[in-house]
């Protein structure tokens, strides 16, 4: 992928929802359910943006980590410890598999690979080093470990050709890249480092031009990286806790960005918990659905 000229740091950012969530995470755009969905993690709720406003569906009493569409309709959702399936976009999902049995550990961010397997990461509630893992869930709901001994498993997304994955274990303060060969993730190496003084890398997405867009928790920004890991763009938000991002809209040219009030003092005076939108000048890729 060729280097891309640096885009403006003064990019216009619009608040599209207001602070409707405490801990907004995991945004996904899918035409089959009408556009944008995301989670309010600690509430265990799934949120959907429509012309009438924001619709909220309760899924898990412990935590709701993320969701993805299913190839044959409906969606898959990952709760604190369980996997949920729904057969239609508005159907309340049902628990179908246990992903983690340790009560000190919960599920976190994830996505799907080009073969339609769900890649679901975990972390300890107290972020104990090495207590989490990245799991693979096959279409038949068989579960296998992919990356053991991670601390806070966060964003994962694939390059336009599906030949490599970009992955964040937040406490490593890195964005890593792995080759995707014969259905396995191999040759893990560092793409870019995010010094602790610059925030914590969190959720990410990949554009059609191959650039990687990373939410930086604690820094109030999303950064765009090229294939060498060089920063090519920066989107500044008016809230510090930026959790994840995804491309959406009819042309996949809008970057939707979730934010969180988690850890902020009461009376913080910001719009944390809102979903924001920006037009960074690149277009996204259709989300990879779950084959199960």
CSV table of N, CA, C and O in Angstrom, one decimal, residues 114-240:
chain,number,residue,atom,x,y,z
A,114,UNK,N,-11.9,-13.3,7.3
A,114,UNK,CA,-12.5,-13.5,5.9
A,114,UNK,C,-13.2,-14.8,5.7
A,114,UNK,O,-14.0,-14.9,4.8
A,115,UNK,N,-13.0,-15.8,6.5
A,115,UNK,CA,-13.6,-17.1,6.4
A,115,UNK,C,-14.9,-17.2,7.2
A,115,UNK,O,-15.6,-18.2,7.2
A,116,UNK,N,-15.3,-16.1,7.9
A,116,UNK,CA,-16.6,-16.0,8.6
A,116,UNK,C,-16.5,-16.5,10.0
A,116,UNK,O,-17.6,-16.7,10.6
A,117,UNK,N,-15.3,-16.8,10.5
A,117,UNK,CA,-15.2,-17.2,11.9
A,117,UNK,C,-15.2,-15.9,12.8
A,117,UNK,O,-14.6,-14.9,12.4
A,118,UNK,N,-15.7,-16.0,14.0
A,118,UNK,CA,-15.7,-14.9,14.9
A,118,UNK,C,-14.4,-14.9,15.7
A,118,UNK,O,-14.0,-15.9,16.2
A,119,UNK,N,-13.8,-13.7,15.8
A,119,UNK,CA,-12.6,-13.6,16.6
A,119,UNK,C,-12.9,-12.7,17.8
A,119,UNK,O,-13.3,-11.5,17.6
A,120,UNK,N,-12.9,-13.3,19.0
A,120,UNK,CA,-13.5,-12.6,20.2
A,120,UNK,C,-12.4,-12.6,21.2
A,120,UNK,O,-11.8,-13.6,21.6
A,121,UNK,N,-12.1,-11.4,21.7
A,121,UNK,CA,-11.0,-11.2,22.7
A,121,UNK,C,-11.6,-11.0,24.1
A,121,UNK,O,-12.7,-10.7,24.3
A,122,UNK,N,-10.7,-11.2,25.1
A,122,UNK,CA,-11.1,-11.1,26.5
A,122,UNK,C,-10.1,-10.4,27.3
A,122,UNK,O,-9.0,-10.0,26.8
A,123,UNK,N,-10.4,-10.1,28.5
A,123,UNK,CA,-9.6,-9.4,29.5
A,123,UNK,C,-10.0,-9.7,30.9
A,123,UNK,O,-11.2,-10.0,31.1
A,124,UNK,N,-9.1,-9.5,31.9
A,124,UNK,CA,-9.6,-9.6,33.2
A,124,UNK,C,-10.3,-8.3,33.6
A,124,UNK,O,-9.9,-7.2,33.1
A,125,UNK,N,-11.2,-8.4,34.5
A,125,UNK,CA,-11.9,-7.2,35.0
A,125,UNK,C,-10.9,-6.2,35.5
A,125,UNK,O,-11.1,-5.0,35.4
A,126,UNK,N,-9.9,-6.7,36.2
A,126,UNK,CA,-8.9,-5.7,36.7
A,126,UNK,C,-7.7,-5.5,35.8
A,126,UNK,O,-6.7,-5.0,36.2
A,127,UNK,N,-7.8,-6.0,34.5
A,127,UNK,CA,-6.7,-5.9,33.5
A,127,UNK,C,-5.4,-6.5,34.0
A,127,UNK,O,-4.4,-6.1,33.6
A,128,UNK,N,-5.5,-7.7,34.7
A,128,UNK,CA,-4.3,-8.4,35.1
A,128,UNK,C,-3.5,-8.8,33.8
A,128,UNK,O,-4.1,-9.3,32.8
A,129,UNK,N,-2.2,-8.6,33.8
A,129,UNK,CA,-1.4,-8.9,32.6
A,129,UNK,C,-1.6,-10.4,32.2
A,129,UNK,O,-1.5,-11.3,33.1
A,130,UNK,N,-1.8,-10.6,30.9
A,130,UNK,CA,-1.8,-12.0,30.4
A,130,UNK,C,-3.0,-12.8,30.7
A,130,UNK,O,-3.1,-14.0,30.3
A,131,UNK,N,-4.1,-12.2,31.3
A,131,UNK,CA,-5.2,-13.0,31.7
A,131,UNK,C,-6.2,-13.2,30.6
A,131,UNK,O,-7.2,-14.0,30.7
A,132,UNK,N,-6.1,-12.4,29.5
A,132,UNK,CA,-7.0,-12.5,28.4
A,132,UNK,C,-6.5,-13.4,27.3
A,132,UNK,O,-5.4,-13.9,27.3
A,133,UNK,N,-7.3,-13.5,26.2
A,133,UNK,CA,-7.0,-14.3,25.1
A,133,UNK,C,-7.8,-13.8,23.9
A,133,UNK,O,-8.8,-13.1,24.1
A,134,UNK,N,-7.3,-14.1,22.7
A,134,UNK,CA,-8.1,-14.0,21.5
A,134,UNK,C,-8.6,-15.3,21.1
A,134,UNK,O,-7.8,-16.2,20.8
A,135,UNK,N,-9.9,-15.5,21.0
A,135,UNK,CA,-10.6,-16.8,20.7
A,135,UNK,C,-11.1,-16.8,19.3
A,135,UNK,O,-11.5,-15.7,18.8
A,136,UNK,N,-11.2,-18.0,18.7
A,136,UNK,CA,-11.9,-18.1,17.4
A,136,UNK,C,-13.1,-19.0,17.6
A,136,UNK,O,-13.0,-20.1,18.2
A,137,UNK,N,-14.3,-18.5,17.1
A,137,UNK,CA,-15.5,-19.2,17.2
A,137,UNK,C,-15.9,-19.6,15.7
A,137,UNK,O,-16.2,-18.7,14.9
A,138,UNK,N,-15.9,-20.9,15.4
A,138,UNK,CA,-16.3,-21.4,14.1
A,138,UNK,C,-17.8,-21.3,13.9
A,138,UNK,O,-18.6,-21.1,14.8
A,139,UNK,N,-18.2,-21.6,12.7
A,139,UNK,CA,-19.6,-21.5,12.3
A,139,UNK,C,-20.5,-22.5,13.1
A,139,UNK,O,-21.6,-22.3,13.4
A,140,UNK,N,-19.8,-23.7,13.5
A,140,UNK,CA,-20.5,-24.7,14.3
A,140,UNK,C,-20.4,-24.4,15.8
A,140,UNK,O,-20.8,-25.2,16.7
A,141,UNK,N,-19.9,-23.2,16.2
A,141,UNK,CA,-19.8,-22.7,17.5
A,141,UNK,C,-18.6,-23.3,18.3
A,141,UNK,O,-18.5,-23.2,19.5
A,142,UNK,N,-17.8,-24.1,17.6
A,142,UNK,CA,-16.6,-24.6,18.3
A,142,UNK,C,-15.7,-23.5,18.6
A,142,UNK,O,-15.5,-22.6,17.8
A,143,UNK,N,-15.0,-23.5,19.8
A,143,UNK,CA,-14.2,-22.4,20.3
A,143,UNK,C,-12.8,-22.9,20.4
A,143,UNK,O,-12.5,-24.0,21.0
A,144,UNK,N,-11.8,-22.1,19.9
A,144,UNK,CA,-10.4,-22.4,20.0
A,144,UNK,C,-9.6,-21.2,20.3
A,144,UNK,O,-9.9,-20.1,19.8
A,145,UNK,N,-8.5,-21.3,21.1
A,145,UNK,CA,-7.7,-20.1,21.3
A,145,UNK,C,-6.8,-19.8,20.1
A,145,UNK,O,-6.2,-20.7,19.5
A,146,UNK,N,-6.7,-18.5,19.8
A,146,UNK,CA,-5.8,-18.1,18.7
A,146,UNK,C,-4.5,-17.4,19.3
A,146,UNK,O,-3.4,-17.7,18.9
A,147,UNK,N,-4.7,-16.5,20.2
A,147,UNK,CA,-3.6,-15.7,20.8
A,147,UNK,C,-3.9,-15.8,22.4
A,147,UNK,O,-4.7,-15.2,22.9
A,148,UNK,N,-3.1,-16.6,23.1
A,148,UNK,CA,-3.2,-16.7,24.5
A,148,UNK,C,-2.4,-15.5,25.2
A,148,UNK,O,-1.6,-14.8,24.5
A,149,UNK,N,-2.6,-15.3,26.5
A,149,UNK,CA,-1.8,-14.5,27.3
A,149,UNK,C,-1.8,-13.0,26.8
A,149,UNK,O,-0.7,-12.4,26.6
A,150,UNK,N,-2.9,-12.5,26.5
A,150,UNK,CA,-3.0,-11.0,26.2
A,150,UNK,C,-3.7,-10.4,27.4
A,150,UNK,O,-4.3,-11.0,28.2
A,151,UNK,N,-3.5,-9.1,27.4
A,151,UNK,CA,-4.0,-8.3,28.6
A,151,UNK,C,-5.4,-7.7,28.4
A,151,UNK,O,-6.3,-8.0,29.1
A,152,UNK,N,-5.5,-6.8,27.4
A,152,UNK,CA,-6.8,-6.2,27.1
A,152,UNK,C,-6.9,-6.4,25.6
A,152,UNK,O,-6.5,-5.5,24.8
A,153,UNK,N,-7.6,-7.5,25.1
A,153,UNK,CA,-7.8,-7.7,23.7
A,153,UNK,C,-8.8,-6.7,23.2
A,153,UNK,O,-9.9,-6.7,23.6
A,154,UNK,N,-8.4,-6.0,22.2
A,154,UNK,CA,-9.2,-4.9,21.6
A,154,UNK,C,-9.4,-5.1,20.1
A,154,UNK,O,-9.7,-6.2,19.6
A,155,UNK,N,-9.3,-4.0,19.3
A,155,UNK,CA,-9.7,-4.0,17.9
A,155,UNK,C,-8.9,-5.1,17.1
A,155,UNK,O,-7.7,-5.3,17.3
A,156,UNK,N,-9.6,-5.7,16.2
A,156,UNK,CA,-9.0,-6.5,15.1
A,156,UNK,C,-9.8,-6.3,13.8
A,156,UNK,O,-11.0,-6.3,13.8
A,157,UNK,N,-9.1,-6.1,12.7
A,157,UNK,CA,-9.7,-5.9,11.4
A,157,UNK,C,-8.7,-6.4,10.4
A,157,UNK,O,-7.5,-6.5,10.6
A,158,UNK,N,-9.2,-6.7,9.2
A,158,UNK,CA,-8.4,-7.3,8.1
A,158,UNK,C,-8.1,-6.3,7.0
A,158,UNK,O,-9.0,-5.4,6.7
A,159,UNK,N,-7.0,-6.5,6.3
A,159,UNK,CA,-6.6,-5.7,5.1
A,159,UNK,C,-7.6,-5.9,4.0
A,159,UNK,O,-8.4,-6.9,4.0
A,160,UNK,N,-7.7,-5.0,3.0
A,160,UNK,CA,-8.7,-5.2,1.9
A,160,UNK,C,-8.6,-6.5,1.2
A,160,UNK,O,-9.7,-7.1,0.9
A,161,UNK,N,-7.4,-7.1,1.0
A,161,UNK,CA,-7.3,-8.4,0.4
A,161,UNK,C,-7.5,-9.6,1.3
A,161,UNK,O,-7.5,-10.7,0.9
A,162,UNK,N,-7.6,-9.3,2.6
A,162,UNK,CA,-7.7,-10.4,3.6
A,162,UNK,C,-6.5,-11.1,4.0
A,162,UNK,O,-6.5,-12.1,4.7
A,163,UNK,N,-5.3,-10.6,3.5
A,163,UNK,CA,-4.1,-11.4,3.7
A,163,UNK,C,-3.4,-11.1,5.0
A,163,UNK,O,-2.5,-11.8,5.4
A,164,UNK,N,-3.8,-10.0,5.7
A,164,UNK,CA,-3.2,-9.7,7.0
A,164,UNK,C,-4.3,-9.1,7.9
A,164,UNK,O,-5.3,-8.6,7.5
A,165,UNK,N,-4.0,-9.2,9.2
A,165,UNK,CA,-4.9,-8.6,10.3
A,165,UNK,C,-4.1,-7.6,11.1
A,165,UNK,O,-2.9,-7.7,11.3
A,166,UNK,N,-4.9,-6.6,11.5
A,166,UNK,CA,-4.3,-5.6,12.4
A,166,UNK,C,-5.0,-5.8,13.8
A,166,UNK,O,-6.2,-6.0,13.8
A,167,UNK,N,-4.2,-5.7,14.8
A,167,UNK,CA,-4.7,-6.2,16.1
A,167,UNK,C,-4.1,-5.3,17.2
A,167,UNK,O,-2.9,-4.9,17.2
A,168,UNK,N,-4.9,-5.0,18.3
A,168,UNK,CA,-4.5,-4.3,19.4
A,168,UNK,C,-4.7,-5.1,20.7
A,168,UNK,O,-5.8,-5.5,21.0
A,169,UNK,N,-3.6,-5.3,21.4
A,169,UNK,CA,-3.7,-5.6,22.9
A,169,UNK,C,-3.3,-4.3,23.6
A,169,UNK,O,-2.2,-3.9,23.6
A,170,UNK,N,-4.3,-3.6,24.1
A,170,UNK,CA,-4.2,-2.2,24.5
A,170,UNK,C,-3.0,-2.0,25.4
A,170,UNK,O,-2.3,-1.0,25.3
A,171,UNK,N,-2.8,-2.9,26.4
A,171,UNK,CA,-1.7,-2.6,27.4
A,171,UNK,C,-0.3,-2.8,26.8
A,171,UNK,O,0.7,-2.4,27.5
A,172,UNK,N,-0.2,-3.3,25.6
A,172,UNK,CA,1.1,-3.4,24.9
A,172,UNK,C,1.5,-2.0,24.3
A,172,UNK,O,2.6,-1.8,23.9
A,173,UNK,N,0.5,-1.1,24.2
A,173,UNK,CA,0.6,0.2,23.6
A,173,UNK,C,1.1,0.1,22.2
A,173,UNK,O,2.0,0.9,21.7
A,174,UNK,N,0.6,-0.9,21.5
A,174,UNK,CA,1.0,-1.1,20.1
A,174,UNK,C,-0.2,-1.4,19.2
A,174,UNK,O,-1.2,-1.9,19.7
A,175,UNK,N,0.0,-1.2,17.9
A,175,UNK,CA,-0.9,-1.8,16.9
A,175,UNK,C,0.0,-2.8,16.2
A,175,UNK,O,1.0,-2.5,15.7
A,176,UNK,N,-0.4,-4.1,16.2
A,176,UNK,CA,0.3,-5.2,15.6
A,176,UNK,C,-0.3,-5.6,14.3
A,176,UNK,O,-1.5,-5.3,14.0
A,177,UNK,N,0.5,-6.2,13.5
A,177,UNK,CA,0.0,-6.8,12.2
A,177,UNK,C,0.4,-8.2,12.1
A,177,UNK,O,1.5,-8.6,12.6
A,178,UNK,N,-0.5,-9.1,11.7
A,178,UNK,CA,-0.2,-10.5,11.5
A,178,UNK,C,-0.6,-11.0,10.1
A,178,UNK,O,-1.6,-10.5,9.5
A,179,UNK,N,0.1,-11.9,9.6
A,179,UNK,CA,-0.3,-12.5,8.4
A,179,UNK,C,-1.4,-13.5,8.6
A,179,UNK,O,-1.5,-14.2,9.6
A,180,UNK,N,-2.4,-13.6,7.6
A,180,UNK,CA,-3.5,-14.5,7.7
A,180,UNK,C,-3.2,-15.6,6.7
A,180,UNK,O,-3.4,-15.4,5.5
A,181,UNK,N,-2.8,-16.8,7.1
A,181,UNK,CA,-2.4,-17.8,6.2
A,181,UNK,C,-3.1,-19.1,6.6
A,181,UNK,O,-3.0,-19.6,7.7
A,182,UNK,N,-3.8,-19.7,5.6
A,182,UNK,CA,-4.5,-21.0,5.8
A,182,UNK,C,-5.4,-20.9,7.0
A,182,UNK,O,-5.5,-21.9,7.8
A,183,UNK,N,-6.0,-19.7,7.2
A,183,UNK,CA,-7.0,-19.6,8.3
A,183,UNK,C,-6.4,-19.3,9.6
A,183,UNK,O,-7.1,-19.2,10.6
A,184,UNK,N,-5.0,-19.1,9.7
A,184,UNK,CA,-4.4,-18.9,11.0
A,184,UNK,C,-3.7,-17.5,11.0
A,184,UNK,O,-3.3,-17.0,9.9
A,185,UNK,N,-3.5,-17.0,12.1
A,185,UNK,CA,-2.8,-15.7,12.3
A,185,UNK,C,-1.4,-16.0,12.7
A,185,UNK,O,-1.1,-16.6,13.8
A,186,UNK,N,-0.4,-15.6,11.9
A,186,UNK,CA,1.0,-15.9,12.1
A,186,UNK,C,1.9,-14.7,11.9
A,186,UNK,O,1.4,-13.6,11.4
A,187,UNK,N,3.1,-14.8,12.3
A,187,UNK,CA,4.1,-13.7,12.1
A,187,UNK,C,3.7,-12.4,12.6
A,187,UNK,O,3.7,-11.4,12.0
A,188,UNK,N,3.3,-12.4,13.9
A,188,UNK,CA,2.9,-11.2,14.6
A,188,UNK,C,4.1,-10.2,14.7
A,188,UNK,O,5.2,-10.6,15.1
A,189,UNK,N,3.9,-9.0,14.4
A,189,UNK,CA,5.0,-8.0,14.5
A,189,UNK,C,4.3,-6.6,14.8
A,189,UNK,O,3.1,-6.4,14.6
A,190,UNK,N,5.2,-5.7,15.1
A,190,UNK,CA,4.7,-4.3,15.5
A,190,UNK,C,4.5,-3.5,14.2
A,190,UNK,O,5.4,-3.4,13.4
A,191,UNK,N,3.3,-2.9,14.1
A,191,UNK,CA,3.1,-1.9,13.0
A,191,UNK,C,3.4,-0.5,13.6
A,191,UNK,O,4.1,0.3,12.9
A,192,UNK,N,2.9,-0.2,14.7
A,192,UNK,CA,3.1,1.2,15.3
A,192,UNK,C,3.0,1.1,16.8
A,192,UNK,O,2.2,0.3,17.4
A,193,UNK,N,3.7,1.9,17.5
A,193,UNK,CA,3.7,2.1,18.9
A,193,UNK,C,3.0,3.4,19.3
A,193,UNK,O,3.1,4.4,18.6
A,194,UNK,N,2.2,3.3,20.4
A,194,UNK,CA,1.5,4.5,20.9
A,194,UNK,C,2.0,4.7,22.3
A,194,UNK,O,1.6,3.9,23.2
A,195,UNK,N,2.9,5.6,22.5
A,195,UNK,CA,3.5,5.8,23.9
A,195,UNK,C,2.4,6.1,24.9
A,195,UNK,O,1.4,6.7,24.6
A,196,UNK,N,2.6,5.6,26.1
A,196,UNK,CA,1.6,5.8,27.2
A,196,UNK,C,1.3,7.3,27.3
A,196,UNK,O,0.1,7.6,27.7
A,197,UNK,N,2.2,8.1,27.1
A,197,UNK,CA,1.9,9.6,27.2
A,197,UNK,C,1.0,10.1,26.1
A,197,UNK,O,0.4,11.2,26.3
A,198,UNK,N,0.8,9.3,25.1
A,198,UNK,CA,-0.1,9.7,24.0
A,198,UNK,C,-1.4,8.9,24.0
A,198,UNK,O,-2.2,9.0,23.1
A,199,UNK,N,-1.7,8.2,25.1
A,199,UNK,CA,-3.0,7.5,25.2
A,199,UNK,C,-2.8,6.0,25.0
A,199,UNK,O,-1.7,5.5,25.0
A,200,UNK,N,-4.0,5.3,24.9
A,200,UNK,CA,-4.0,3.8,24.8
A,200,UNK,C,-4.7,3.4,23.5
A,200,UNK,O,-5.9,3.8,23.3
A,201,UNK,N,-4.1,2.6,22.6
A,201,UNK,CA,-4.8,2.2,21.4
A,201,UNK,C,-6.0,1.3,21.8
A,201,UNK,O,-5.9,0.4,22.7
A,202,UNK,N,-7.1,1.4,21.1
A,202,UNK,CA,-8.3,0.7,21.5
A,202,UNK,C,-8.9,0.0,20.2
A,202,UNK,O,-8.2,-0.7,19.6
A,203,UNK,N,-10.2,0.3,19.9
A,203,UNK,CA,-10.8,-0.3,18.7
A,203,UNK,C,-10.2,0.3,17.4
A,203,UNK,O,-9.6,1.4,17.4
A,204,UNK,N,-10.3,-0.5,16.3
A,204,UNK,CA,-9.8,0.0,15.0
A,204,UNK,C,-10.6,-0.5,13.9
A,204,UNK,O,-11.4,-1.4,14.0
A,205,UNK,N,-10.4,0.1,12.7
A,205,UNK,CA,-11.0,-0.4,11.4
A,205,UNK,C,-10.0,-0.1,10.3
A,205,UNK,O,-9.0,0.6,10.5
A,206,UNK,N,-10.3,-0.7,9.2
A,206,UNK,CA,-9.4,-0.6,8.0
A,206,UNK,C,-10.2,-0.1,6.8
A,206,UNK,O,-11.3,-0.5,6.6
A,207,UNK,N,-9.6,0.9,6.1
A,207,UNK,CA,-10.2,1.5,4.9
A,207,UNK,C,-9.9,0.7,3.7
A,207,UNK,O,-9.0,-0.1,3.6
A,208,UNK,N,-10.6,1.0,2.6
A,208,UNK,CA,-10.4,0.3,1.3
A,208,UNK,C,-9.1,0.6,0.7
A,208,UNK,O,-8.6,-0.2,-0.1
A,209,UNK,N,-8.5,1.7,1.1
A,209,UNK,CA,-7.1,2.0,0.6
A,209,UNK,C,-6.0,1.4,1.4
A,209,UNK,O,-4.8,1.5,1.2
A,210,UNK,N,-6.4,0.6,2.4
A,210,UNK,CA,-5.5,-0.1,3.3
A,210,UNK,C,-5.0,0.6,4.5
A,210,UNK,O,-4.3,0.1,5.3
A,211,UNK,N,-5.4,1.9,4.7
A,211,UNK,CA,-5.1,2.6,5.9
A,211,UNK,C,-5.8,2.1,7.1
A,211,UNK,O,-6.9,1.5,7.0
A,212,UNK,N,-5.2,2.2,8.2
A,212,UNK,CA,-5.7,1.6,9.5
A,212,UNK,C,-6.1,2.8,10.4
A,212,UNK,O,-5.3,3.7,10.6
A,213,UNK,N,-7.3,2.8,11.0
A,213,UNK,CA,-7.8,3.9,11.8
A,213,UNK,C,-8.1,3.4,13.2
A,213,UNK,O,-8.8,2.4,13.4
A,214,UNK,N,-7.4,4.0,14.1
A,214,UNK,CA,-7.3,3.5,15.5
A,214,UNK,C,-7.8,4.5,16.5
A,214,UNK,O,-7.4,5.7,16.5
A,215,UNK,N,-8.8,4.1,17.3
A,215,UNK,CA,-9.3,5.0,18.4
A,215,UNK,C,-8.2,5.0,19.5
A,215,UNK,O,-7.7,3.9,19.9
A,216,UNK,N,-7.9,6.2,20.0
A,216,UNK,CA,-6.9,6.3,21.1
A,216,UNK,C,-7.5,6.8,22.4
A,216,UNK,O,-7.9,7.9,22.5
A,217,UNK,N,-7.7,5.8,23.3
A,217,UNK,CA,-8.4,6.1,24.6
A,217,UNK,C,-7.6,7.0,25.4
A,217,UNK,O,-6.3,6.8,25.5
A,218,UNK,N,-8.2,8.0,26.0
A,218,UNK,CA,-7.5,8.9,26.9
A,218,UNK,C,-6.9,10.1,26.2
A,218,UNK,O,-6.4,11.0,26.8
A,219,UNK,N,-6.9,10.0,24.9
A,219,UNK,CA,-6.2,11.1,24.1
A,219,UNK,C,-7.2,11.9,23.3
A,219,UNK,O,-6.8,12.9,22.6
A,220,UNK,N,-8.5,11.5,23.2
A,220,UNK,CA,-9.5,12.3,22.5
A,220,UNK,C,-9.2,12.3,21.0
A,220,UNK,O,-9.4,13.4,20.3
A,221,UNK,N,-8.8,11.2,20.4
A,221,UNK,CA,-8.5,11.2,19.0
A,221,UNK,C,-8.6,9.9,18.3
A,221,UNK,O,-8.6,8.8,19.0
A,222,UNK,N,-8.7,9.9,17.0
A,222,UNK,CA,-8.5,8.7,16.1
A,222,UNK,C,-7.3,9.0,15.3
A,222,UNK,O,-7.2,10.1,14.7
A,223,UNK,N,-6.4,8.1,15.1
A,223,UNK,CA,-5.3,8.3,14.2
A,223,UNK,C,-5.4,7.3,13.0
A,223,UNK,O,-5.9,6.2,13.1
A,224,UNK,N,-5.0,7.8,11.8
A,224,UNK,CA,-4.9,7.0,10.6
A,224,UNK,C,-3.4,6.6,10.4
A,224,UNK,O,-2.5,7.5,10.5
A,225,UNK,N,-3.2,5.4,10.1
A,225,UNK,CA,-1.8,4.9,9.9
A,225,UNK,C,-1.7,4.3,8.4
A,225,UNK,O,-2.7,3.7,7.9
A,226,UNK,N,-0.6,4.4,7.8
A,226,UNK,CA,-0.3,3.8,6.5
A,226,UNK,C,0.3,2.4,6.8
A,226,UNK,O,0.5,2.0,7.9
A,227,UNK,N,0.7,1.7,5.7
A,227,UNK,CA,1.2,0.3,5.8
A,227,UNK,C,2.5,0.3,6.6
A,227,UNK,O,2.9,-0.8,7.1
A,228,UNK,N,3.2,1.4,6.6
A,228,UNK,CA,4.5,1.4,7.4
A,228,UNK,C,4.3,1.7,8.9
A,228,UNK,O,5.2,1.6,9.6
A,229,UNK,N,3.1,2.0,9.2
A,229,UNK,CA,2.8,2.4,10.6
A,229,UNK,C,2.9,3.9,10.8
A,229,UNK,O,2.7,4.4,12.0
A,230,UNK,N,3.2,4.7,9.8
A,230,UNK,CA,3.3,6.1,9.9
A,230,UNK,C,2.0,6.8,10.1
A,230,UNK,O,1.0,6.4,9.4
A,231,UNK,N,1.9,7.8,11.0
A,231,UNK,CA,0.6,8.5,11.1
A,231,UNK,C,0.4,9.4,9.9
A,231,UNK,O,1.2,10.2,9.6
A,232,UNK,N,-0.8,9.2,9.3
A,232,UNK,CA,-1.1,10.0,8.1
A,232,UNK,C,-2.3,11.0,8.3
A,232,UNK,O,-2.6,11.8,7.5
A,233,UNK,N,-3.0,10.8,9.5
A,233,UNK,CA,-4.2,11.6,9.8
A,233,UNK,C,-4.5,11.6,11.2
A,233,UNK,O,-4.1,10.6,11.9
A,234,UNK,N,-5.1,12.6,11.7
A,234,UNK,CA,-5.5,12.7,13.1
A,234,UNK,C,-6.9,13.4,13.2
A,234,UNK,O,-7.0,14.5,12.6
A,235,UNK,N,-7.8,12.7,13.8
A,235,UNK,CA,-9.1,13.3,14.1
A,235,UNK,C,-9.3,13.6,15.5
A,235,UNK,O,-9.2,12.7,16.4
A,236,UNK,N,-9.5,14.8,15.9
A,236,UNK,CA,-9.5,15.2,17.3
A,236,UNK,C,-11.0,15.4,17.7
A,236,UNK,O,-11.8,16.0,17.0
A,237,UNK,N,-11.3,14.8,18.9
A,237,UNK,CA,-12.7,14.8,19.4
A,237,UNK,C,-12.7,15.6,20.7
A,237,UNK,O,-11.7,15.8,21.4
A,238,UNK,N,-13.9,16.1,21.1
A,238,UNK,CA,-14.0,17.0,22.2
A,238,UNK,C,-14.2,16.2,23.5
A,238,UNK,O,-14.6,16.8,24.6
A,239,UNK,N,-13.9,14.9,23.5
A,239,UNK,CA,-14.0,14.1,24.7
A,239,UNK,C,-12.8,13.2,24.8
A,239,UNK,O,-12.2,12.8,23.7
A,240,UNK,N,-12.3,12.8,26.0
A,240,UNK,CA,-11.0,12.1,26.0
A,240,UNK,C,-11.1,10.6,25.7
A,240,UNK,O,-10.2,10.0,25.2
